[in-house]
CSV table of C-alpha atoms and ligand atoms in Angstrom, one decimal:
chain,number,residue,atom,x,y,z
A,855,MET,CA,152.7,129.9,116.7
A,856,SER,CA,153.8,133.4,115.9
A,857,PRO,CA,152.5,136.2,118.1
A,858,SER,CA,149.9,138.8,117.3
A,859,THR,CA,150.6,140.8,114.2
A,860,PRO,CA,149.1,144.1,112.8
A,861,PRO,CA,146.6,145.4,112.3
A,862,TRP,CA,146.6,146.2,116.0
A,863,ASN,CA,143.0,146.2,117.1
A,864,PHE,CA,142.4,148.7,120.1
A,865,SER,CA,138.6,148.0,120.1
A,866,ALA,CA,136.8,148.6,123.4
A,867,GLY,CA,134.4,145.6,122.8
A,868,PRO,CA,134.0,143.3,121.1
A,869,ALA,CA,137.9,143.2,121.5
A,870,ALA,CA,140.8,141.5,120.1
A,871,LEU,CA,141.3,137.9,121.1
A,872,PRO,CA,144.7,136.3,121.4
A,873,ALA,CA,145.9,135.2,118.0
A,874,GLU,CA,146.8,131.6,119.2
A,875,VAL,CA,143.1,131.1,120.5
A,876,LEU,CA,141.8,132.2,117.2
A,877,ALA,CA,144.3,130.0,115.3
A,878,GLN,CA,143.4,126.9,117.3
A,879,ALA,CA,139.5,127.6,117.0
A,880,GLN,CA,140.2,127.8,113.3
A,881,GLN,CA,142.1,124.6,113.1
A,882,GLU,CA,139.3,122.8,115.2
A,883,LEU,CA,136.4,124.3,113.7
A,884,THR,CA,135.2,121.5,111.3
A,885,ASP,CA,136.5,118.8,113.4
A,886,TRP,CA,136.3,119.2,117.2
A,887,ARG,CA,138.2,116.7,119.2
A,888,GLY,CA,138.0,114.0,116.4
A,889,THR,CA,134.0,114.3,116.3
A,890,GLY,CA,134.1,115.1,112.4
A,891,VAL,CA,131.9,118.2,113.5
A,892,SER,CA,132.2,121.6,115.0
A,893,VAL,CA,131.9,122.2,118.8
A,894,MET,CA,128.8,124.2,118.0
A,895,GLU,CA,126.9,121.3,116.5
A,896,VAL,CA,127.2,118.6,119.4
A,897,SER,CA,124.9,118.3,122.3
A,898,HIS,CA,125.7,120.4,125.4
A,899,ARG,CA,124.8,117.3,127.4
A,900,GLY,CA,127.1,115.0,125.5
A,901,ALA,CA,130.2,113.6,127.1
A,902,ASP,CA,132.8,115.7,125.0
A,903,PHE,CA,130.9,119.0,125.8
A,904,MET,CA,130.5,118.3,129.2
A,905,ALA,CA,134.2,117.4,129.8
A,906,MET,CA,135.3,120.7,127.9
A,907,ALA,CA,132.9,122.7,130.1
A,908,GLU,CA,134.0,121.3,133.3
A,909,GLU,CA,137.6,121.8,132.2
A,910,ALA,CA,137.0,125.5,131.4
A,911,GLU,CA,135.6,126.0,134.7
A,912,GLN,CA,138.4,124.2,136.6
A,913,ASP,CA,140.9,126.4,134.5
A,914,LEU,CA,139.2,129.6,135.5
A,915,ARG,CA,138.9,128.2,139.2
A,916,ALA,CA,142.9,127.9,138.9
A,917,LEU,CA,143.5,131.3,137.1
A,918,LEU,CA,141.8,133.8,139.5
A,919,PRO,CA,141.6,131.7,141.7
A,920,VAL,CA,138.1,131.1,142.7
A,921,PRO,CA,137.5,129.6,146.2
A,922,ALA,CA,135.1,126.5,146.7
A,923,SER,CA,132.7,128.9,148.5
A,924,HIS,CA,131.9,130.5,145.1
A,925,ALA,CA,129.9,129.0,142.2
A,926,VAL,CA,130.9,129.8,138.8
A,927,LEU,CA,128.2,130.3,136.1
A,928,PHE,CA,128.5,130.6,132.3
A,929,LEU,CA,125.2,132.4,131.7
A,930,GLN,CA,123.8,134.7,128.7
A,931,GLY,CA,122.2,138.2,128.2
A,932,GLY,CA,125.2,140.4,128.4
A,933,ALA,CA,126.3,142.3,131.4
A,934,THR,CA,123.3,144.7,131.0
A,935,GLN,CA,120.9,141.9,131.6
A,936,HIS,CA,122.5,141.1,134.9
A,937,PHE,CA,122.3,144.7,136.0
A,938,ALA,CA,118.7,143.8,136.6
A,939,GLN,CA,119.0,140.3,137.2
A,940,LEU,CA,121.4,140.5,140.2
A,941,ALA,CA,119.0,142.8,141.9
A,942,MET,CA,116.2,140.3,141.5
A,943,ASN,CA,118.4,137.8,143.0
A,944,LEU,CA,120.1,139.6,145.8
A,945,ALA,CA,117.3,141.8,147.2
A,946,ALA,CA,113.9,141.0,148.5
A,947,PRO,CA,111.1,143.3,147.4
A,948,GLY,CA,111.3,146.8,149.0
A,949,GLU,CA,115.1,146.2,150.0
A,950,ARG,CA,118.0,148.7,149.4
A,951,ALA,CA,121.1,148.4,147.5
A,952,ASP,CA,124.0,150.8,147.6
A,953,TYR,CA,125.9,151.9,144.3
A,954,VAL,CA,129.1,153.6,143.5
A,955,LEU,CA,128.9,155.7,140.5
A,956,THR,CA,132.3,156.2,138.7
A,957,GLY,CA,131.0,156.6,134.9
A,958,HIS,CA,128.8,155.3,132.3
A,959,TRP,CA,128.5,151.7,133.2
A,960,SER,CA,128.0,151.9,136.9
A,961,GLN,CA,125.2,154.7,136.2
A,962,LYS,CA,123.6,152.1,133.9
A,963,ALA,CA,123.6,149.3,136.4
A,964,ALA,CA,122.2,151.6,139.1
A,965,ARG,CA,119.2,152.6,136.6
A,966,GLU,CA,118.5,149.1,135.5
A,967,ALA,CA,118.7,147.7,139.3
A,968,GLY,CA,116.4,150.5,140.1
A,969,HIS,CA,113.5,148.6,138.5
A,970,HIS,CA,113.9,146.0,141.2
A,971,VAL,CA,115.5,147.6,144.3
A,972,ARG,CA,115.6,150.9,146.0
A,973,VAL,CA,118.9,152.2,144.8
A,974,ARG,CA,121.0,154.5,147.1
A,975,VAL,CA,124.1,156.2,145.9
A,976,ALA,CA,127.1,155.3,148.4
A,977,GLY,CA,129.6,157.4,146.6
A,978,SER,CA,129.9,159.1,143.2
A,979,SER,CA,132.4,161.2,141.1
A,980,GLU,CA,129.8,162.6,138.9
A,981,ASP,CA,130.2,166.2,140.3
A,982,ARG,CA,133.8,165.8,138.9
A,983,GLY,CA,132.8,164.8,135.5
A,984,PHE,CA,134.0,161.2,136.6
A,985,ARG,CA,137.5,162.0,136.2
A,986,GLY,CA,138.4,160.0,139.2
A,987,LEU,CA,136.9,158.0,142.0
A,988,PRO,CA,134.5,159.3,144.7
A,989,GLU,CA,136.4,160.9,147.6
A,990,ARG,CA,134.1,158.9,150.0
A,991,ILE,CA,132.1,155.8,149.9
A,992,GLU,CA,129.5,155.5,152.7
A,993,VAL,CA,128.1,152.1,152.9
A,994,ASP,CA,124.5,151.5,154.4
A,995,PRO,CA,125.1,148.5,156.7
A,996,GLN,CA,121.3,147.5,155.9
A,997,ALA,CA,122.0,147.6,152.2
A,998,SER,CA,121.5,144.1,150.2
A,999,TYR,CA,124.9,144.7,148.6
A,1000,LEU,CA,127.4,147.4,147.6
A,1001,HIS,CA,127.6,147.5,143.5
A,1002,PHE,CA,130.8,149.0,141.8
A,1003,THR,CA,132.4,149.0,138.6
A,1004,PRO,CA,136.1,148.2,139.1
A,1005,ASN,CA,136.9,149.7,135.5
A,1006,GLU,CA,134.9,152.0,133.7
A,1007,THR,CA,135.3,151.0,130.0
A,1008,ILE,CA,134.3,154.5,128.6
A,1009,HIS,CA,135.5,157.1,131.1
A,1010,GLY,CA,138.9,155.1,131.6
A,1011,VAL,CA,138.5,155.1,135.5
A,1012,GLU,CA,139.8,152.1,137.4
A,1013,PHE,CA,139.7,151.1,141.1
A,1014,HIS,CA,143.2,150.1,142.2
A,1015,ALA,CA,142.0,149.0,145.6
A,1016,TRP,CA,138.6,147.6,146.4
A,1017,PRO,CA,136.0,149.5,148.5
A,1018,ASP,CA,135.5,148.5,152.0
A,1019,ALA,CA,131.8,147.3,152.4
A,1020,GLY,CA,132.0,145.7,155.7
A,1021,ALA,CA,129.5,142.8,156.1
A,1022,VAL,CA,127.8,144.2,153.1
A,1023,PRO,CA,128.4,141.8,149.9
A,1024,LEU,CA,130.5,143.4,147.4
A,1025,VAL,CA,129.3,143.1,143.8
A,1026,ALA,CA,131.6,144.1,141.0
A,1027,ASP,CA,130.9,144.4,137.2
A,1028,MET,CA,134.4,143.2,136.0
A,1029,SER,CA,133.3,143.1,132.3
A,1030,SER,CA,136.5,145.0,131.2
A,1031,ASP,CA,139.0,144.1,133.8
A,1032,ILE,CA,138.5,140.5,134.7
A,1033,LEU,CA,141.5,138.3,134.3
A,1034,SER,CA,143.6,141.4,133.8
A,1035,ARG,CA,145.2,140.9,137.3
A,1036,PRO,CA,144.8,138.5,140.3
A,1037,VAL,CA,141.7,139.2,142.3
A,1038,ASP,CA,141.0,138.0,146.0
A,1039,VAL,CA,137.5,136.6,144.9
A,1040,ALA,CA,136.6,135.7,148.5
A,1041,ARG,CA,136.3,139.4,149.3
A,1042,PHE,CA,133.3,139.5,146.9
A,1043,GLY,CA,129.7,138.4,147.1
A,1044,MET,CA,129.6,138.5,143.3
A,1045,ILE,CA,131.5,139.1,140.2
A,1046,TYR,CA,130.0,139.2,136.9
A,1047,ALA,CA,131.6,140.0,133.3
A,1048,GLY,CA,130.4,140.1,129.7
A,1049,ALA,CA,133.0,138.0,127.8
A,1050,GLN,CA,133.6,140.4,124.9
A,1051,LYS,CA,136.4,142.4,126.3
A,1052,ASN,CA,138.8,140.1,127.8
A,1053,ILE,CA,137.4,136.5,127.5
A,1054,GLY,CA,135.8,135.6,124.2
A,1055,PRO,CA,132.8,136.3,122.1
A,1056,SER,CA,129.8,138.6,123.2
A,1057,GLY,CA,126.6,136.5,124.4
A,1058,LEU,CA,128.6,134.8,127.2
A,1059,VAL,CA,128.4,136.2,130.8
A,1060,LEU,CA,130.6,134.9,133.5
A,1061,VAL,CA,129.1,135.0,137.1
A,1062,ILE,CA,131.0,134.0,140.2
A,1063,ILE,CA,128.8,134.2,143.2
A,1064,ASP,CA,129.1,133.3,146.8
A,1065,ARG,CA,126.8,130.1,147.4
A,1066,GLU,CA,125.5,131.7,150.6
A,1067,LEU,CA,124.0,134.4,148.5
A,1068,LEU,CA,122.2,131.7,146.4
A,1069,HIS,CA,120.1,131.1,149.4
A,1070,ARG,CA,118.6,134.4,149.2
A,1071,ALA,CA,114.9,134.5,148.2
A,1072,GLY,CA,115.1,137.6,146.0
A,1073,GLN,CA,112.0,138.6,144.2
A,1074,PRO,CA,109.3,136.7,142.5
A,1075,MET,CA,110.7,135.7,139.0
A,1076,ALA,CA,110.9,132.9,136.5
A,1077,ASP,CA,113.4,130.1,137.0
A,1078,ILE,CA,115.4,131.3,134.1
A,1079,PHE,CA,116.3,134.3,136.1
A,1080,ARG,CA,117.4,132.7,139.2
A,1081,TYR,CA,121.1,132.1,139.8
A,1082,ALA,CA,120.4,129.4,142.3
A,1083,ARG,CA,118.6,127.3,139.5
A,1084,HIS,CA,121.5,127.9,137.2
A,1085,ALA,CA,123.9,126.8,139.9
A,1086,GLU,CA,122.1,123.6,140.5
A,1087,GLN,CA,122.2,122.7,136.9
A,1088,GLN,CA,125.8,123.4,136.2
A,1089,SER,CA,124.6,126.6,133.9
A,1090,MET,CA,122.6,124.0,131.9
A,1091,LEU,CA,119.1,125.0,132.8
A,1092,ASN,CA,118.7,125.5,129.0
A,1093,THR,CA,121.2,125.5,126.3
A,1094,PRO,CA,124.3,127.5,127.2
A,1095,ASN,CA,126.4,129.7,124.7
A,1096,THR,CA,128.3,126.6,123.8
A,1097,TRP,CA,130.7,128.4,121.3
A,1098,GLY,CA,131.3,131.3,123.8
A,1099,TRP,CA,132.0,128.7,126.7
A,1100,TYR,CA,134.5,126.8,124.3
A,1101,LEU,CA,136.3,130.0,123.4
A,1102,ALA,CA,136.3,131.2,126.9
A,1103,GLY,CA,137.9,127.7,127.7
A,1104,LEU,CA,140.6,128.3,125.0
A,1105,THR,CA,141.4,131.8,126.4
A,1106,PHE,CA,141.9,130.4,130.0
A,1107,LYS,CA,144.3,127.7,128.7
A,1108,TRP,CA,146.1,130.6,126.8
A,1109,LEU,CA,146.4,132.6,130.0
A,1110,LEU,CA,147.6,129.6,132.1
A,1111,ARG,CA,150.4,129.3,129.4
A,1112,GLN,CA,151.1,133.0,129.7
A,1113,GLY,CA,152.0,132.4,133.4
A,1114,GLY,CA,148.7,133.1,134.9
A,1115,LEU,CA,147.3,136.4,136.3
A,1116,ASP,CA,150.4,137.7,138.2
A,1117,ALA,CA,152.2,137.7,134.8
A,1118,MET,CA,149.4,139.2,132.9
A,1119,GLY,CA,148.9,141.7,135.9
A,1120,GLU,CA,152.7,142.9,135.3
A,1121,ARG,CA,152.3,143.0,131.6
A,1122,ASN,CA,149.1,145.1,131.6
A,1123,ARG,CA,150.8,147.6,134.1
A,1124,ALA,CA,153.8,148.0,131.8
A,1125,LYS,CA,151.7,148.5,128.8
A,1126,ALA,CA,149.5,151.1,130.4
A,1127,ASN,CA,152.6,152.8,132.1
A,1128,ALA,CA,154.3,152.9,128.7
A,1129,LEU,CA,151.2,154.5,127.1
A,1130,TYR,CA,150.4,157.0,129.9
A,1131,ALA,CA,154.2,158.0,130.0
A,1132,ALA,CA,153.8,158.9,126.3
A,1133,ILE,CA,150.8,160.9,126.6
A,1134,ASP,CA,152.1,162.8,129.5
A,1135,ALA,CA,155.3,163.6,127.8
A,1136,SER,CA,153.9,165.0,124.9
A,1137,ALA,CA,154.0,168.6,126.1
A,1138,GLY,CA,150.1,168.8,125.9
A,1139,PHE,CA,149.9,167.7,122.2
A,1140,TYR,CA,147.8,164.6,123.8
A,1141,HIS,CA,146.3,164.5,127.2
A,1142,ASN,CA,144.4,162.2,129.7
A,1143,ASP,CA,142.6,164.2,132.5
A,1144,ILE,CA,141.8,161.1,134.8
A,1145,ASP,CA,143.4,161.3,138.4
A,1146,THR,CA,146.7,159.6,138.0
A,1147,ASP,CA,145.6,157.2,140.9
A,1148,ALA,CA,142.5,156.1,139.1
A,1149,ARG,CA,143.8,155.8,135.5
A,1150,SER,CA,142.6,152.6,133.8
A,1151,ARG,CA,145.0,150.0,132.8
A,1152,MET,CA,142.6,148.6,130.2
A,1153,ASN,CA,141.1,151.7,128.5
A,1154,VAL,CA,143.1,154.8,127.8
A,1155,PRO,CA,141.2,157.8,126.7
A,1156,PHE,CA,143.2,160.7,125.3
A,1157,ARG,CA,142.4,163.8,123.6
A,1158,LEU,CA,144.4,165.8,120.9
A,1159,HIS,CA,145.1,169.5,121.7
A,1160,ASP,CA,143.4,170.4,118.6
A,1161,PRO,CA,140.2,168.4,118.2
A,1162,SER,CA,140.1,169.5,114.6
A,1163,LEU,CA,143.3,167.0,114.0
A,1164,ASP,CA,140.8,164.2,115.2
A,1165,PRO,CA,139.8,162.9,111.8
A,1166,LEU,CA,143.4,163.0,110.4
A,1167,PHE,CA,144.7,161.1,113.4
A,1168,LEU,CA,142.3,158.4,113.0
A,1169,ASP,CA,142.7,158.2,109.3
A,1170,GLU,CA,146.4,158.0,109.4
A,1171,ALA,CA,146.3,155.6,112.4
A,1172,THR,CA,144.2,153.2,110.3
A,1173,GLY,CA,146.6,153.4,107.4
A,1174,ALA,CA,149.5,152.5,109.9
A,1175,GLY,CA,147.7,149.4,111.0
A,1176,LEU,CA,146.2,150.8,114.3
A,1177,MET,CA,142.5,150.0,114.4
A,1178,ALA,CA,139.5,151.4,116.4
A,1179,LEU,CA,141.0,154.2,118.3
A,1180,LYS,CA,138.0,156.6,118.2
A,1181,GLY,CA,136.8,157.4,121.6
A,1182,HIS,CA,133.1,156.6,122.8
A,1183,ARG,CA,130.8,159.1,121.6
A,1184,ALA,CA,129.8,159.9,125.1
A,1185,VAL,CA,133.3,161.4,125.7
A,1186,GLY,CA,134.9,162.1,122.3
A,1187,GLY,CA,138.4,162.1,121.5
A,1188,MET,CA,140.5,158.8,121.3
A,1189,ARG,CA,140.5,155.6,123.4
A,1190,ALA,CA,143.1,152.8,123.2
A,1191,SER,CA,141.8,149.5,124.8
A,1192,ILE,CA,144.6,147.5,125.7
A,1193,TYR,CA,143.3,144.3,127.1
A,1194,ASN,CA,145.0,141.0,127.6
A,1195,ALA,CA,145.3,140.1,124.1
A,1196,MET,CA,147.3,143.6,123.1
A,1197,PRO,CA,151.0,142.7,123.4
A,1198,MET,CA,153.4,145.3,124.2
A,1199,GLU,CA,154.4,145.5,120.7
A,1200,GLY,CA,151.2,146.7,119.7
A,1201,VAL,CA,151.2,149.5,122.2
A,1202,GLN,CA,154.8,150.6,121.1
A,1203,ALA,CA,153.4,150.7,117.6
A,1204,LEU,CA,150.8,153.1,118.8
A,1205,ILE,CA,153.2,155.2,120.9
A,1206,ALA,CA,155.6,155.4,117.9
A,1207,PHE,CA,152.9,156.5,115.6
A,1208,MET,CA,151.5,159.2,118.2
A,1209,GLY,CA,155.2,160.4,118.4
A,1210,ASP,CA,155.5,160.7,114.7
A,1211,PHE,CA,152.0,162.5,114.2
A,1212,ALA,CA,152.8,165.1,117.0
A,1213,ARG,CA,156.2,165.9,115.3
A,1214,ARG,CA,154.4,166.4,112.0
A,1215,HIS,CA,151.6,168.5,113.2
A,1216,GLY,CA,152.7,170.0,116.5
B,1858,LIG,C1,130.7,146.3,127.7
B,1858,LIG,C2,130.3,146.7,129.3
B,1858,LIG,C3,128.9,146.5,129.8
B,1858,LIG,C4,128.1,146.0,128.7
B,1858,LIG,O1,128.0,144.7,128.3
B,1858,LIG,P1,127.0,144.0,127.5
B,1858,LIG,O2,127.5,142.7,127.2
B,1858,LIG,O3,126.9,145.0,126.1
B,1858,LIG,O4,125.6,144.0,128.1
B,1858,LIG,C5,128.8,146.6,131.0
B,1858,LIG,N1,129.7,146.9,131.9
B,1858,LIG,C6,131.0,147.2,131.6
B,1858,LIG,C7,131.9,147.6,132.6
B,1858,LIG,C8,131.5,146.9,130.2
B,1858,LIG,O5,132.7,147.3,129.8
């Protein structure tokens, strides 16, 4: 199987998937495991699907790894639904929760949770335009949990060490950094991630939750929102996103074949280092103004010294087979998202193009 080839897709999400995963899905599309039909067309309670689903969970458990203390759920609703749902599950009426604000997504997580819990800001870098991490994080020992966003997909800010929440459960939105490096899952009360950055198609959400937290009464809510009910039913309380679960399973196997998360972590570090080094060495033609100790390995935002060149840069980049480099409208400029599926070769192609563009327009 050949590696990925151009166009190199730098989309922030939904993002590129490994070429091998797509090729396997294509090959199996009309005849999955000799059934003569696709994986989308069989019962989620049938033996074939149940076996695949269990294998996907076991592969994920082996990858991260996930300890037995934590349940793995394959849910729906996007990370955004879980901004609210986690508050409903983890906090009783009137209780407080602590939030660390480091950019767009953590702000949104706090806002949505605020409909269900009394949100307190435990630390924020908003006063510095989210160009780094908060100087201090002060956790309320009475808080139901401490929520943070390890990687801010839009602002390009990443925690390289986890906040210390003491006995307060740590809750992390890992939508854009899950599986990009090893994680000590036991340190977390809950990890959740929308699939469309680093796992599979949108519509699937992974929730990894300490079983202790499943005993919390939370708030009055319908069964469909209760993590404990989903855990009791192995994520089959209702029909799961079967296609998403299947593709996630293929991606987990691909990651195991790559050597697991230690290998991916090294690769991702090397990719990001190469790109930041090129930006920093461009004598100001390009720049990234995030504190160097908080720069994201997954999403690299950068600006051109002259924003009037932006449309030409994007046009020529597309012509050179470099897709989706336009920055998020909230911050402007450019953004290269370099998740697991982006090989070093794609990053090198971007660096070569940026160098050439700077020589011709510098
Ligand atoms: C993309 C993203 C989200 C939003 O995910 P949806 O699936 O669209 O709800 C939330 N948090 C982070 C960190 C993201 O990158």
